[in-house]
Tab-separated table of C-alpha atoms in Angstrom:
chain	number	residue	atom	x	y	z
G	1	MET	CA	-16.651	11.158	12.440
G	2	ALA	CA	-14.347	9.590	15.569
G	3	ASP	CA	-10.537	8.603	14.711
G	4	PRO	CA	-10.319	5.348	13.228
G	5	ASP	CA	-8.692	2.574	15.439
G	6	ARG	CA	-6.965	0.691	12.834
G	7	VAL	CA	-5.409	2.105	9.401
G	8	LEU	CA	-3.703	0.182	7.105
G	9	VAL	CA	-1.094	1.661	5.101
G	10	PRO	CA	-0.177	-0.558	1.855
G	11	THR	CA	3.465	-0.603	0.462
G	12	LEU	CA	3.871	-1.729	-3.208
G	13	GLY	CA	8.022	-0.658	-2.810
G	14	ARG	CA	6.895	3.115	-4.578
G	15	PRO	CA	9.464	5.877	-3.184
G	16	GLN	CA	6.651	7.713	-1.640
G	17	GLU	CA	5.290	5.535	0.663
G	18	ASP	CA	7.332	6.718	3.556
G	19	GLU	CA	5.156	9.710	3.336
G	20	ALA	CA	1.914	7.700	3.686
G	21	LEU	CA	3.380	5.896	6.726
G	22	SER	CA	4.291	9.243	8.388
G	23	TYR	CA	0.952	10.866	7.490
G	24	ALA	CA	-0.962	7.900	9.253
G	25	LEU	CA	1.143	8.054	12.352
G	26	GLU	CA	0.983	11.389	13.186
G	27	THR	CA	-2.916	12.055	11.671
G	28	PHE	CA	-3.892	8.917	13.862
G	29	PRO	CA	-1.695	8.730	16.714
G	30	ASP	CA	-3.843	6.613	19.003
G	31	ALA	CA	-4.454	3.958	16.067
G	32	GLU	CA	-3.190	0.323	15.336
G	33	ILE	CA	-1.224	0.927	12.006
G	34	THR	CA	-0.925	-1.960	9.618
G	35	LEU	CA	1.821	-1.625	7.186
G	36	LEU	CA	0.637	-4.403	4.094
G	37	ALA	CA	3.503	-5.408	2.182
G	38	VAL	CA	1.337	-6.298	-1.450
G	39	VAL	CA	3.278	-9.045	-3.395
G	40	THR	CA	2.209	-8.656	-7.181
G	41	PRO	CA	1.770	-11.992	-8.582
G	42	LEU	CA	4.283	-12.958	-11.499
G	43	ASP	CA	1.184	-13.224	-14.287
G	44	ALA	CA	0.607	-9.552	-13.004
G	45	PRO	CA	0.981	-7.089	-16.258
G	46	LEU	CA	3.647	-4.733	-13.649
G	47	SER	CA	5.252	-5.998	-10.526
G	48	GLU	CA	7.096	-3.961	-8.445
G	49	GLY	CA	10.410	-2.838	-9.432
G	50	GLY	CA	10.013	-4.667	-12.768
G	51	VAL	CA	11.656	-7.781	-11.949
G	52	LEU	CA	10.271	-10.962	-11.876
G	53	GLU	CA	11.933	-13.159	-8.749
G	54	ARG	CA	10.390	-15.937	-8.023
G	55	ARG	CA	7.708	-16.148	-5.310
G	56	GLU	CA	9.876	-16.860	-2.169
G	57	GLU	CA	12.182	-14.054	-3.569
G	58	ARG	CA	10.048	-11.478	-3.952
G	59	THR	CA	8.024	-12.360	-1.145
G	60	THR	CA	11.032	-11.918	1.366
G	61	GLN	CA	12.014	-8.787	-0.423
G	62	ALA	CA	8.637	-7.262	0.224
G	63	ARG	CA	8.871	-8.179	4.181
G	64	ALA	CA	12.168	-6.428	4.073
G	65	SER	CA	10.904	-3.336	2.100
G	66	ALA	CA	8.280	-2.855	4.445
G	67	ALA	CA	10.343	-3.310	7.438
G	68	GLU	CA	13.227	-1.133	5.762
G	69	LEU	CA	10.101	1.490	5.475
G	70	LEU	CA	9.293	1.066	8.829
G	71	GLU	CA	12.453	1.518	10.113
G	72	SER	CA	12.928	4.616	7.896
G	73	VAL	CA	9.858	6.798	9.450
G	74	ALA	CA	9.989	4.747	13.131
G	75	GLY	CA	9.717	6.818	16.196
G	76	PRO	CA	10.049	5.865	19.720
G	77	ASP	CA	6.411	4.962	19.944
G	78	THR	CA	5.996	3.324	16.694
G	79	GLY	CA	7.194	-0.337	17.894
G	80	ASP	CA	3.871	-0.401	19.493
G	81	ARG	CA	1.479	0.625	17.403
G	82	VAL	CA	2.841	-0.935	13.732
G	83	ARG	CA	2.778	-4.320	12.287
G	84	ILE	CA	3.671	-5.673	8.953
G	85	ALA	CA	1.660	-8.386	6.983
G	86	LEU	CA	2.196	-9.593	3.658
G	87	ALA	CA	-0.447	-10.124	0.710
G	88	GLU	CA	0.105	-11.554	-2.675
G	89	GLY	CA	-2.441	-10.677	-5.276
G	90	ARG	CA	-2.999	-7.388	-7.639
G	91	PRO	CA	-3.308	-4.497	-5.135
G	92	GLY	CA	-6.412	-3.083	-6.197
G	93	THR	CA	-7.855	-6.575	-5.063
G	94	VAL	CA	-5.881	-7.469	-2.128
G	95	VAL	CA	-5.698	-3.862	-0.353
G	96	PRO	CA	-10.047	-3.869	-0.424
G	97	ARG	CA	-10.208	-7.094	0.687
G	98	TYR	CA	-7.367	-7.248	2.987
G	99	ALA	CA	-9.214	-4.008	4.792
G	100	SER	CA	-12.404	-5.576	4.802
G	101	GLU	CA	-11.425	-8.710	6.173
G	102	ALA	CA	-9.173	-6.777	9.046
G	103	GLY	CA	-11.612	-4.569	10.116
G	104	ILE	CA	-9.865	-1.728	8.846
G	105	ASP	CA	-11.108	1.379	9.562
G	106	HIS	CA	-9.217	3.583	7.019
G	107	VAL	CA	-6.573	3.469	4.615
G	108	VAL	CA	-3.959	5.504	3.581
G	109	MET	CA	-1.725	5.317	0.693
G	110	ALA	CA	0.605	7.083	-1.863
G	111	GLY	CA	-0.794	7.963	-5.081
G	112	ASP	CA	0.987	7.609	-8.453
G	113	ARG	CA	2.746	10.693	-9.175
G	114	THR	CA	3.058	9.690	-12.691
G	115	ARG	CA	-0.897	9.995	-13.440
G	116	SER	CA	0.024	13.222	-15.178
G	117	ASN	CA	1.218	11.318	-18.272
G	118	TRP	CA	-1.643	9.923	-20.588
G	119	PHE	CA	0.622	7.615	-22.181
G	120	ILE	CA	1.244	5.320	-19.100
G	121	ARG	CA	-2.033	5.502	-17.977
G	122	ARG	CA	-3.516	4.406	-21.441
G	123	PHE	CA	-0.822	1.775	-21.751
G	124	LEU	CA	-0.974	0.351	-18.157
G	125	GLY	CA	-4.385	1.149	-17.369
G	126	ARG	CA	-5.943	3.195	-14.205
G	127	ASP	CA	-3.792	3.590	-11.579
G	128	ILE	CA	-3.850	1.560	-8.145
G	129	ALA	CA	-5.004	4.287	-5.857
G	130	THR	CA	-8.282	4.768	-7.947
G	131	THR	CA	-9.222	1.020	-8.169
G	132	VAL	CA	-8.458	0.956	-4.513
G	133	VAL	CA	-10.796	3.985	-4.256
G	134	GLU	CA	-13.585	2.551	-5.895
G	135	ARG	CA	-13.442	-0.961	-3.901
G	136	THR	CA	-12.797	0.164	-0.576
G	137	THR	CA	-16.128	1.008	1.370
G	138	GLN	CA	-13.645	2.405	4.052
G	139	PRO	CA	-12.651	5.937	3.809
G	140	VAL	CA	-9.518	6.074	1.529
G	141	THR	CA	-6.550	8.985	2.173
G	142	ILE	CA	-4.090	9.032	-0.991
G	143	LEU	CA	-1.223	11.491	-0.821
G	144	GLU	CA	-0.109	12.613	-4.166
């Protein structure tokens, strides 16, 4: 299997996403990386950070968070390889759709480290990473 040309790293405002971006940059040194800031809709059961601000504020915050994430792991050659995109919707739907429409070859994302807590899983449903894997036709790497 050849190395991918276009890699997607979704960001939902989780702390371990810097590891996913670093992994994508190191593992696929020749690929274009898209850092997709996903803004969860207000009617979703859980939005990033649990805070339900107005749409404009949440969109601005998601873009700023993605820029901070990129800056935190950026190296001298990173600037030309990474672009930030923004999408609104449920991550389990938005990520697969974006990957398909944008011609993405590989998805790298942080897993849900709270998966071992059965109560949280039962209350909130499946984790996002599992949903993305099931709905995405491209290979997905999940970092736990």
